[in-house]
């Protein structure tokens, strides 16, 4: 096992565990009940996955799916749910969203003066750390929750970058996937923060749960790598039906369209439409992002129509020429050359049948 692969696999999963534990700590601090520390046991699943990956895959990833990312979602999403449901019990200062983390000079001087004793520098570091942690505890709850959302999405992208890739995915595909994840993470963060910050939404417990459910559903696209990988088809795929051949040729494009319609932009549009149509909630940003979702869904449907019509035209063109509908993944020139070569052989066999072996000459002359 390569040292760099092992290091990337362990460091990335360690970052996942640390972030998950910070989320559990915040839930315990907000709820003021130690029983919520039991959520930290979910990280045992990630530890088990780490051991199995190192043993059977030598630290590298799997095809089409990342178990580490999926288990990181399982470890972190419950904490964010609890924090969002408990949102708003501690308010920020004068400026909304302002992070007020200031280690006062008095506290720092006290910790420095206490370090001149026999404990020395170690005691000074411990006291400074205690003061810093105490100051972190005074940050308002809304800022903590938003920071956890932001770091959660950033770690999903950075973690997918650091995790060792498998042999089935190339670095070019990984770079495309990371760029796609950056845009996806920004849209998901905007959806969660923009809708949950509405005052009328905060008063409706059922609506909060519905928004969080859609948010969780949208997060499930991160463990999957189908957006940049083609399924590919074997030579035996020539006998398959038209839908199978369409999926064979446009698997990555169809997956992107499906994610947008059923996992991200489609559900986001439905939620925002319900907020405006049923609950009569209107603001400038809500209307803008609803229009943006409508535009994206329309363009995705247009892209699906273009792909379908292009594929249909290709099939009709081949059927008119009398060509066999082979797998689209095979080069067109190779298929026509093979078909033409076989047709010529059949014509020669019909026109000139093979001669029978001449009988042995008679013994009597």
CSV table of C-alpha atoms in Angstrom, one decimal:
chain,number,residue,atom,x,y,z
A,1,UNK,CA,0.0,0.0,0.0
A,2,UNK,CA,1.4,3.4,-1.0
A,3,UNK,CA,2.2,5.7,1.9
A,4,UNK,CA,0.4,8.7,0.3
A,5,UNK,CA,-2.8,6.7,-0.4
A,6,UNK,CA,-2.8,5.5,3.2
A,7,UNK,CA,-2.2,9.0,4.6
A,8,UNK,CA,-4.9,10.6,2.5
A,9,UNK,CA,-7.4,7.9,3.4
A,10,UNK,CA,-6.8,8.3,7.2
A,11,UNK,CA,-6.5,12.1,7.3
A,12,UNK,CA,-9.7,12.6,5.4
A,13,UNK,CA,-11.7,10.3,7.6
A,14,UNK,CA,-10.2,11.9,10.7
A,15,UNK,CA,-11.4,15.3,9.5
A,16,UNK,CA,-14.9,13.8,9.1
A,17,UNK,CA,-14.9,12.3,12.6
A,18,UNK,CA,-13.7,15.6,14.2
A,19,UNK,CA,-16.3,17.7,12.4
A,20,UNK,CA,-19.0,15.2,13.4
A,21,UNK,CA,-17.9,15.3,17.0
A,22,UNK,CA,-18.0,19.1,17.0
A,23,UNK,CA,-21.6,18.9,15.8
A,24,UNK,CA,-22.5,16.5,18.6
A,25,UNK,CA,-20.8,18.8,21.2
A,26,UNK,CA,-22.9,21.7,20.0
A,27,UNK,CA,-26.1,19.6,20.3
A,28,UNK,CA,-25.1,18.6,23.8
A,29,UNK,CA,-24.3,22.2,24.8
A,30,UNK,CA,-27.5,23.5,23.3
A,31,UNK,CA,-29.8,20.8,24.7
A,32,UNK,CA,-27.9,20.7,28.0
A,33,UNK,CA,-28.4,16.9,28.1
A,34,UNK,CA,-25.4,14.5,28.1
A,35,UNK,CA,-27.4,11.8,26.5
A,36,UNK,CA,-26.9,13.4,23.1
A,37,UNK,CA,-23.3,12.3,23.2
A,38,UNK,CA,-24.6,8.9,22.1
A,39,UNK,CA,-24.7,10.4,18.6
A,40,UNK,CA,-20.9,10.2,18.6
A,41,UNK,CA,-21.3,6.4,18.4
A,42,UNK,CA,-22.3,6.8,14.7
A,43,UNK,CA,-18.7,7.5,14.0
A,44,UNK,CA,-18.0,3.8,14.7
A,45,UNK,CA,-19.5,3.0,11.4
A,46,UNK,CA,-16.9,5.3,9.7
A,47,UNK,CA,-14.1,3.6,11.7
A,48,UNK,CA,-15.4,0.2,10.5
A,49,UNK,CA,-15.5,1.4,6.9
A,50,UNK,CA,-12.0,2.7,7.2
A,51,UNK,CA,-10.7,-0.7,8.4
A,52,UNK,CA,-12.5,-2.6,5.6
A,53,UNK,CA,-11.4,-0.2,2.9
A,54,UNK,CA,-7.7,-0.4,4.0
A,55,UNK,CA,-8.0,-4.2,4.1
A,56,UNK,CA,-9.8,-5.0,0.9
A,57,UNK,CA,-9.3,-1.9,-1.3
A,58,UNK,CA,-5.8,-0.8,0.0
A,59,UNK,CA,-7.3,2.5,0.9
A,60,UNK,CA,-8.7,3.3,-2.6
A,61,UNK,CA,-12.3,4.2,-3.5
A,62,UNK,CA,-15.1,2.2,-5.0
A,63,UNK,CA,-16.7,2.6,-8.4
A,64,UNK,CA,-19.7,4.9,-8.6
A,65,UNK,CA,-20.1,5.2,-4.8
A,66,UNK,CA,-18.1,6.6,-1.8
A,67,UNK,CA,-19.0,4.8,1.5
A,68,UNK,CA,-16.9,7.3,3.5
A,69,UNK,CA,-18.9,10.3,2.2
A,70,UNK,CA,-22.2,8.4,2.8
A,71,UNK,CA,-21.2,7.5,6.4
A,72,UNK,CA,-20.1,11.1,7.0
A,73,UNK,CA,-23.5,12.2,6.1
A,74,UNK,CA,-25.0,9.7,8.5
A,75,UNK,CA,-22.8,11.0,11.3
A,76,UNK,CA,-23.4,14.7,10.8
A,77,UNK,CA,-26.9,15.2,9.4
A,78,UNK,CA,-28.7,14.2,12.7
A,79,UNK,CA,-26.7,16.9,14.6
A,80,UNK,CA,-27.6,19.6,12.1
A,81,UNK,CA,-31.3,18.5,12.3
A,82,UNK,CA,-31.4,19.0,16.1
A,83,UNK,CA,-29.6,22.3,15.9
A,84,UNK,CA,-32.0,23.6,13.2
A,85,UNK,CA,-35.0,22.5,15.2
A,86,UNK,CA,-33.6,24.1,18.3
A,87,UNK,CA,-32.7,27.2,16.4
A,88,UNK,CA,-33.1,30.7,17.8
A,89,UNK,CA,-32.9,30.3,21.5
A,90,UNK,CA,-29.7,32.3,21.7
A,91,UNK,CA,-29.5,35.5,19.6
A,92,UNK,CA,-26.5,37.4,18.3
A,93,UNK,CA,-25.5,40.9,19.1
A,94,UNK,CA,-26.3,44.1,17.4
A,95,UNK,CA,-25.1,43.1,14.0
A,96,UNK,CA,-26.8,40.0,12.6
A,97,UNK,CA,-24.4,37.2,11.8
A,98,UNK,CA,-21.5,38.9,13.5
A,99,UNK,CA,-19.1,36.5,15.2
A,100,UNK,CA,-17.9,37.8,18.4
A,101,UNK,CA,-14.9,35.8,19.5
A,102,UNK,CA,-12.6,38.0,21.5
A,103,UNK,CA,-10.2,36.8,24.1
A,104,UNK,CA,-10.0,39.7,26.5
A,105,UNK,CA,-6.7,41.1,27.6
A,106,UNK,CA,-7.6,40.5,31.2
A,107,UNK,CA,-8.2,36.8,30.7
A,108,UNK,CA,-5.1,36.5,28.7
A,109,UNK,CA,-3.0,38.3,31.2
A,110,UNK,CA,-4.4,36.2,34.0
A,111,UNK,CA,-3.5,33.0,32.2
A,112,UNK,CA,0.0,34.5,31.4
A,113,UNK,CA,0.6,35.5,35.0
A,114,UNK,CA,-0.5,32.1,36.3
A,115,UNK,CA,2.0,30.5,33.9
A,116,UNK,CA,5.1,32.1,35.6
A,117,UNK,CA,4.8,29.6,38.4
A,118,UNK,CA,6.2,26.1,38.5
A,119,UNK,CA,4.0,24.8,35.8
A,120,UNK,CA,5.7,26.8,33.1
A,121,UNK,CA,4.8,27.0,29.5
A,122,UNK,CA,2.5,23.9,29.5
A,123,UNK,CA,0.2,25.5,32.1
A,124,UNK,CA,0.2,28.7,30.0
A,125,UNK,CA,-1.0,26.8,26.9
A,126,UNK,CA,-3.7,25.0,28.8
A,127,UNK,CA,-5.0,28.2,30.4
A,128,UNK,CA,-5.0,30.0,27.1
A,129,UNK,CA,-6.9,27.1,25.5
A,130,UNK,CA,-9.5,27.1,28.3
A,131,UNK,CA,-10.1,30.9,27.8
A,132,UNK,CA,-10.4,30.3,24.0
A,133,UNK,CA,-12.9,27.5,24.5
A,134,UNK,CA,-14.9,29.6,26.9
A,135,UNK,CA,-15.1,32.4,24.4
A,136,UNK,CA,-16.2,30.0,21.7
A,137,UNK,CA,-19.1,28.9,23.9
A,138,UNK,CA,-20.4,32.5,24.0
A,139,UNK,CA,-20.9,32.6,20.2
A,140,UNK,CA,-24.6,32.8,19.5
A,141,UNK,CA,-26.3,29.6,18.4
A,142,UNK,CA,-27.3,30.8,14.9
A,143,UNK,CA,-23.7,31.5,14.0
A,144,UNK,CA,-22.6,28.1,15.2
A,145,UNK,CA,-25.3,26.4,13.1
A,146,UNK,CA,-24.5,28.3,10.0
A,147,UNK,CA,-20.8,27.7,10.5
A,148,UNK,CA,-21.4,24.0,10.8
A,149,UNK,CA,-23.5,24.0,7.6
A,150,UNK,CA,-20.7,25.8,5.7
A,151,UNK,CA,-17.9,23.6,7.0
A,152,UNK,CA,-20.0,20.5,6.4
A,153,UNK,CA,-20.4,21.3,2.7
A,154,UNK,CA,-16.8,22.4,2.3
A,155,UNK,CA,-15.5,19.2,3.9
A,156,UNK,CA,-17.7,17.2,1.5
A,157,UNK,CA,-15.9,18.8,-1.5
A,158,UNK,CA,-12.4,18.8,0.0
A,159,UNK,CA,-12.9,15.3,1.4
A,160,UNK,CA,-13.9,13.9,-2.0
A,161,UNK,CA,-10.8,15.6,-3.4
A,162,UNK,CA,-8.4,14.1,-0.8
A,163,UNK,CA,-9.9,10.6,-0.7
A,164,UNK,CA,-7.9,8.2,-2.9
A,165,UNK,CA,-9.6,7.5,-6.2
A,166,UNK,CA,-10.2,4.0,-7.5
A,167,UNK,CA,-9.0,2.6,-10.7
A,168,UNK,CA,-12.4,3.1,-12.4
A,169,UNK,CA,-12.3,6.9,-12.2
A,170,UNK,CA,-9.7,9.1,-13.8
A,171,UNK,CA,-8.3,12.4,-12.5
A,172,UNK,CA,-10.0,14.3,-15.3
A,173,UNK,CA,-13.4,12.8,-14.2
A,174,UNK,CA,-12.6,13.7,-10.6
A,175,UNK,CA,-11.9,17.3,-11.5
A,176,UNK,CA,-15.2,17.5,-13.3
A,177,UNK,CA,-17.0,16.0,-10.3
A,178,UNK,CA,-15.4,18.4,-7.9
A,179,UNK,CA,-16.4,21.5,-10.0
A,180,UNK,CA,-19.9,20.1,-10.1
A,181,UNK,CA,-20.0,19.5,-6.3
A,182,UNK,CA,-18.9,23.1,-5.6
A,183,UNK,CA,-21.9,24.5,-7.5
A,184,UNK,CA,-24.2,22.0,-5.9
A,185,UNK,CA,-22.9,22.8,-2.4
A,186,UNK,CA,-23.5,26.5,-2.9
A,187,UNK,CA,-27.1,25.9,-4.1
A,188,UNK,CA,-27.9,23.6,-1.1
A,189,UNK,CA,-26.4,26.0,1.4
A,190,UNK,CA,-28.4,28.9,-0.1
A,191,UNK,CA,-31.6,26.8,0.0
A,192,UNK,CA,-31.2,25.8,3.7
A,193,UNK,CA,-30.1,29.2,5.0
A,194,UNK,CA,-32.5,31.3,2.9
A,195,UNK,CA,-35.7,29.3,3.6
A,196,UNK,CA,-35.0,28.4,7.3
A,197,UNK,CA,-34.2,32.1,8.1
A,198,UNK,CA,-37.7,33.2,7.2
A,199,UNK,CA,-39.5,34.2,10.4
A,200,UNK,CA,-42.8,32.6,9.4
A,201,UNK,CA,-41.1,29.4,8.6
A,202,UNK,CA,-39.6,29.2,12.1
A,203,UNK,CA,-43.0,29.4,13.6
A,204,UNK,CA,-44.2,26.2,11.7
A,205,UNK,CA,-42.6,23.1,13.1
A,206,UNK,CA,-43.9,20.8,10.3
A,207,UNK,CA,-42.6,23.2,7.7
A,208,UNK,CA,-39.1,23.1,9.2
A,209,UNK,CA,-39.1,19.3,9.1
A,210,UNK,CA,-40.2,19.3,5.5
A,211,UNK,CA,-37.5,21.7,4.5
A,212,UNK,CA,-34.9,19.7,6.4
A,213,UNK,CA,-36.1,16.5,4.7
A,214,UNK,CA,-35.7,18.0,1.3
A,215,UNK,CA,-32.3,19.3,2.3
A,216,UNK,CA,-31.3,15.8,3.5
A,217,UNK,CA,-32.6,14.3,0.2
A,218,UNK,CA,-30.4,16.7,-1.8
A,219,UNK,CA,-27.3,15.7,0.1
A,220,UNK,CA,-27.5,12.1,-1.1
A,221,UNK,CA,-26.0,13.0,-4.4
A,222,UNK,CA,-22.6,13.6,-2.9
A,223,UNK,CA,-21.6,9.9,-2.4
A,224,UNK,CA,-22.3,9.1,-6.0
A,225,UNK,CA,-19.9,9.5,-9.0
A,226,UNK,CA,-22.4,8.7,-11.8
A,227,UNK,CA,-22.4,12.3,-13.0
A,228,UNK,CA,-19.0,11.9,-14.8
A,229,UNK,CA,-18.9,8.2,-15.5
A,230,UNK,CA,-20.4,6.5,-18.5
A,231,UNK,CA,-21.9,3.0,-17.8
A,232,UNK,CA,-20.5,1.7,-21.1
A,233,UNK,CA,-21.9,-1.2,-23.1
A,234,UNK,CA,-20.5,-4.5,-24.1
A,235,UNK,CA,-20.6,-5.8,-27.7
A,236,UNK,CA,-23.5,-8.1,-26.7
A,237,UNK,CA,-25.6,-4.9,-26.1
A,238,UNK,CA,-26.7,-4.9,-29.8
A,239,UNK,CA,-29.7,-7.0,-28.9
A,240,UNK,CA,-30.9,-4.7,-26.1
A,241,UNK,CA,-34.0,-2.4,-26.4
A,242,UNK,CA,-33.9,1.2,-27.3
A,243,UNK,CA,-34.0,2.6,-23.7
A,244,UNK,CA,-31.0,0.5,-22.8
A,245,UNK,CA,-29.0,1.8,-25.7
A,246,UNK,CA,-30.0,5.4,-24.8
A,247,UNK,CA,-28.8,4.9,-21.3
A,248,UNK,CA,-25.6,3.2,-22.6
A,249,UNK,CA,-24.7,6.3,-24.7
A,250,UNK,CA,-25.9,9.2,-22.5
A,251,UNK,CA,-25.6,7.7,-19.0
A,252,UNK,CA,-23.7,10.7,-17.4
A,253,UNK,CA,-25.9,13.3,-19.1
A,254,UNK,CA,-29.1,11.5,-18.0
A,255,UNK,CA,-27.8,11.2,-14.5
A,256,UNK,CA,-27.2,15.0,-14.3
A,257,UNK,CA,-30.7,15.7,-15.6
A,258,UNK,CA,-32.2,13.2,-13.1
A,259,UNK,CA,-30.3,14.8,-10.2
A,260,UNK,CA,-31.5,18.2,-11.2
A,261,UNK,CA,-35.1,17.3,-11.7
A,262,UNK,CA,-35.7,14.8,-8.8
A,263,UNK,CA,-33.0,15.6,-6.2
A,264,UNK,CA,-32.1,19.2,-6.3
A,265,UNK,CA,-33.8,21.9,-8.4
A,266,UNK,CA,-37.1,20.1,-8.8
A,267,UNK,CA,-37.7,19.6,-5.0
A,268,UNK,CA,-36.3,23.1,-4.2
A,269,UNK,CA,-38.8,24.6,-6.7
A,270,UNK,CA,-41.7,22.6,-5.1
A,271,UNK,CA,-40.8,23.8,-1.6
A,272,UNK,CA,-40.5,27.5,-2.6
A,273,UNK,CA,-43.7,27.3,-4.6
A,274,UNK,CA,-45.5,26.0,-1.5
A,275,UNK,CA,-44.1,28.7,0.6
A,276,UNK,CA,-45.3,31.4,-1.8
A,277,UNK,CA,-48.6,29.8,-3.0
A,278,UNK,CA,-49.9,28.2,0.2
A,279,UNK,CA,-48.3,30.1,3.1
A,280,UNK,CA,-48.2,33.4,1.3
A,281,UNK,CA,-44.5,34.0,2.1
A,282,UNK,CA,-42.9,36.5,-0.3
A,283,UNK,CA,-39.5,38.2,-0.3
A,284,UNK,CA,-37.1,39.3,-3.0
A,285,UNK,CA,-34.6,36.4,-2.6
A,286,UNK,CA,-37.3,33.8,-2.5
A,287,UNK,CA,-38.9,35.0,-5.7
A,288,UNK,CA,-35.5,35.2,-7.4
A,289,UNK,CA,-34.4,31.7,-6.5
A,290,UNK,CA,-37.8,30.3,-7.4
A,291,UNK,CA,-37.4,31.8,-10.9
A,292,UNK,CA,-33.9,30.4,-11.1
A,293,UNK,CA,-35.2,26.9,-10.2
A,294,UNK,CA,-37.9,27.2,-12.9
A,295,UNK,CA,-35.2,28.2,-15.5
A,296,UNK,CA,-32.9,25.3,-14.6
A,297,UNK,CA,-35.7,22.7,-14.7
A,298,UNK,CA,-36.9,24.1,-18.1
A,299,UNK,CA,-33.4,23.9,-19.5
A,300,UNK,CA,-32.9,20.4,-18.2
A,301,UNK,CA,-36.1,19.2,-19.8
A,302,UNK,CA,-35.0,20.9,-23.1
A,303,UNK,CA,-31.7,19.1,-22.8
A,304,UNK,CA,-33.5,15.8,-22.3
A,305,UNK,CA,-35.6,16.5,-25.4
A,306,UNK,CA,-32.5,17.3,-27.5
A,307,UNK,CA,-30.8,14.1,-26.4
A,308,UNK,CA,-33.9,11.9,-27.1
A,309,UNK,CA,-34.4,13.5,-30.6
A,310,UNK,CA,-30.8,13.1,-31.5
A,311,UNK,CA,-30.7,9.5,-30.5
A,312,UNK,CA,-34.0,8.8,-32.3
A,313,UNK,CA,-32.6,10.4,-35.5
A,314,UNK,CA,-29.5,8.3,-35.3
A,315,UNK,CA,-31.6,5.1,-34.9
A,316,UNK,CA,-33.9,6.0,-37.9
A,317,UNK,CA,-30.9,6.8,-40.1
A,318,UNK,CA,-29.3,3.5,-39.4
A,319,UNK,CA,-32.6,1.6,-40.0
A,320,UNK,CA,-33.1,3.3,-43.4
A,321,UNK,CA,-29.6,2.2,-44.5
A,322,UNK,CA,-30.4,-1.4,-43.3
A,323,UNK,CA,-27.6,-1.4,-40.8
A,324,UNK,CA,-27.7,-3.5,-37.7
A,325,UNK,CA,-28.4,-1.5,-34.5
A,326,UNK,CA,-25.2,-2.1,-32.7
A,327,UNK,CA,-24.1,-0.6,-29.4
A,328,UNK,CA,-23.5,3.1,-29.8
A,329,UNK,CA,-20.4,2.9,-27.7
A,330,UNK,CA,-18.7,1.0,-30.5
A,331,UNK,CA,-17.1,3.2,-33.2
A,332,UNK,CA,-19.3,3.7,-36.2
A,333,UNK,CA,-16.6,3.0,-38.8
A,334,UNK,CA,-15.7,-0.3,-37.1
A,335,UNK,CA,-19.3,-1.5,-37.1
A,336,UNK,CA,-19.9,-0.6,-40.8
A,337,UNK,CA,-16.6,-2.2,-41.9
A,338,UNK,CA,-17.5,-5.4,-40.0
A,339,UNK,CA,-21.0,-5.6,-41.4
A,340,UNK,CA,-19.8,-4.9,-45.0
A,341,UNK,CA,-17.1,-7.5,-44.7
A,342,UNK,CA,-19.6,-10.2,-43.6
A,343,UNK,CA,-22.1,-9.3,-46.4
A,344,UNK,CA,-19.3,-9.7,-49.0
A,345,UNK,CA,-18.4,-13.1,-47.6
A,346,UNK,CA,-22.0,-14.3,-47.7
A,347,UNK,CA,-22.4,-13.2,-51.4
A,348,UNK,CA,-19.2,-15.0,-52.4
A,349,UNK,CA,-20.4,-18.2,-50.7
A,350,UNK,CA,-23.7,-18.0,-52.6
A,351,UNK,CA,-22.3,-17.3,-56.0
A,352,UNK,CA,-19.4,-19.7,-55.8
A,353,UNK,CA,-20.1,-22.6,-53.6
A,354,UNK,CA,-17.0,-24.5,-52.4
A,355,UNK,CA,-16.0,-27.3,-54.7
A,356,UNK,CA,-16.3,-30.8,-53.5
A,357,UNK,CA,-13.1,-32.8,-53.2
A,358,UNK,CA,-12.4,-34.8,-56.4
A,359,UNK,CA,-13.1,-38.5,-56.1
A,360,UNK,CA,-10.1,-40.8,-56.2
A,361,UNK,CA,-9.3,-42.0,-59.8
A,362,UNK,CA,-10.6,-45.4,-60.7
A,363,UNK,CA,-8.2,-48.3,-60.5
A,364,UNK,CA,-9.3,-49.7,-63.9
A,365,UNK,CA,-8.1,-47.6,-66.9
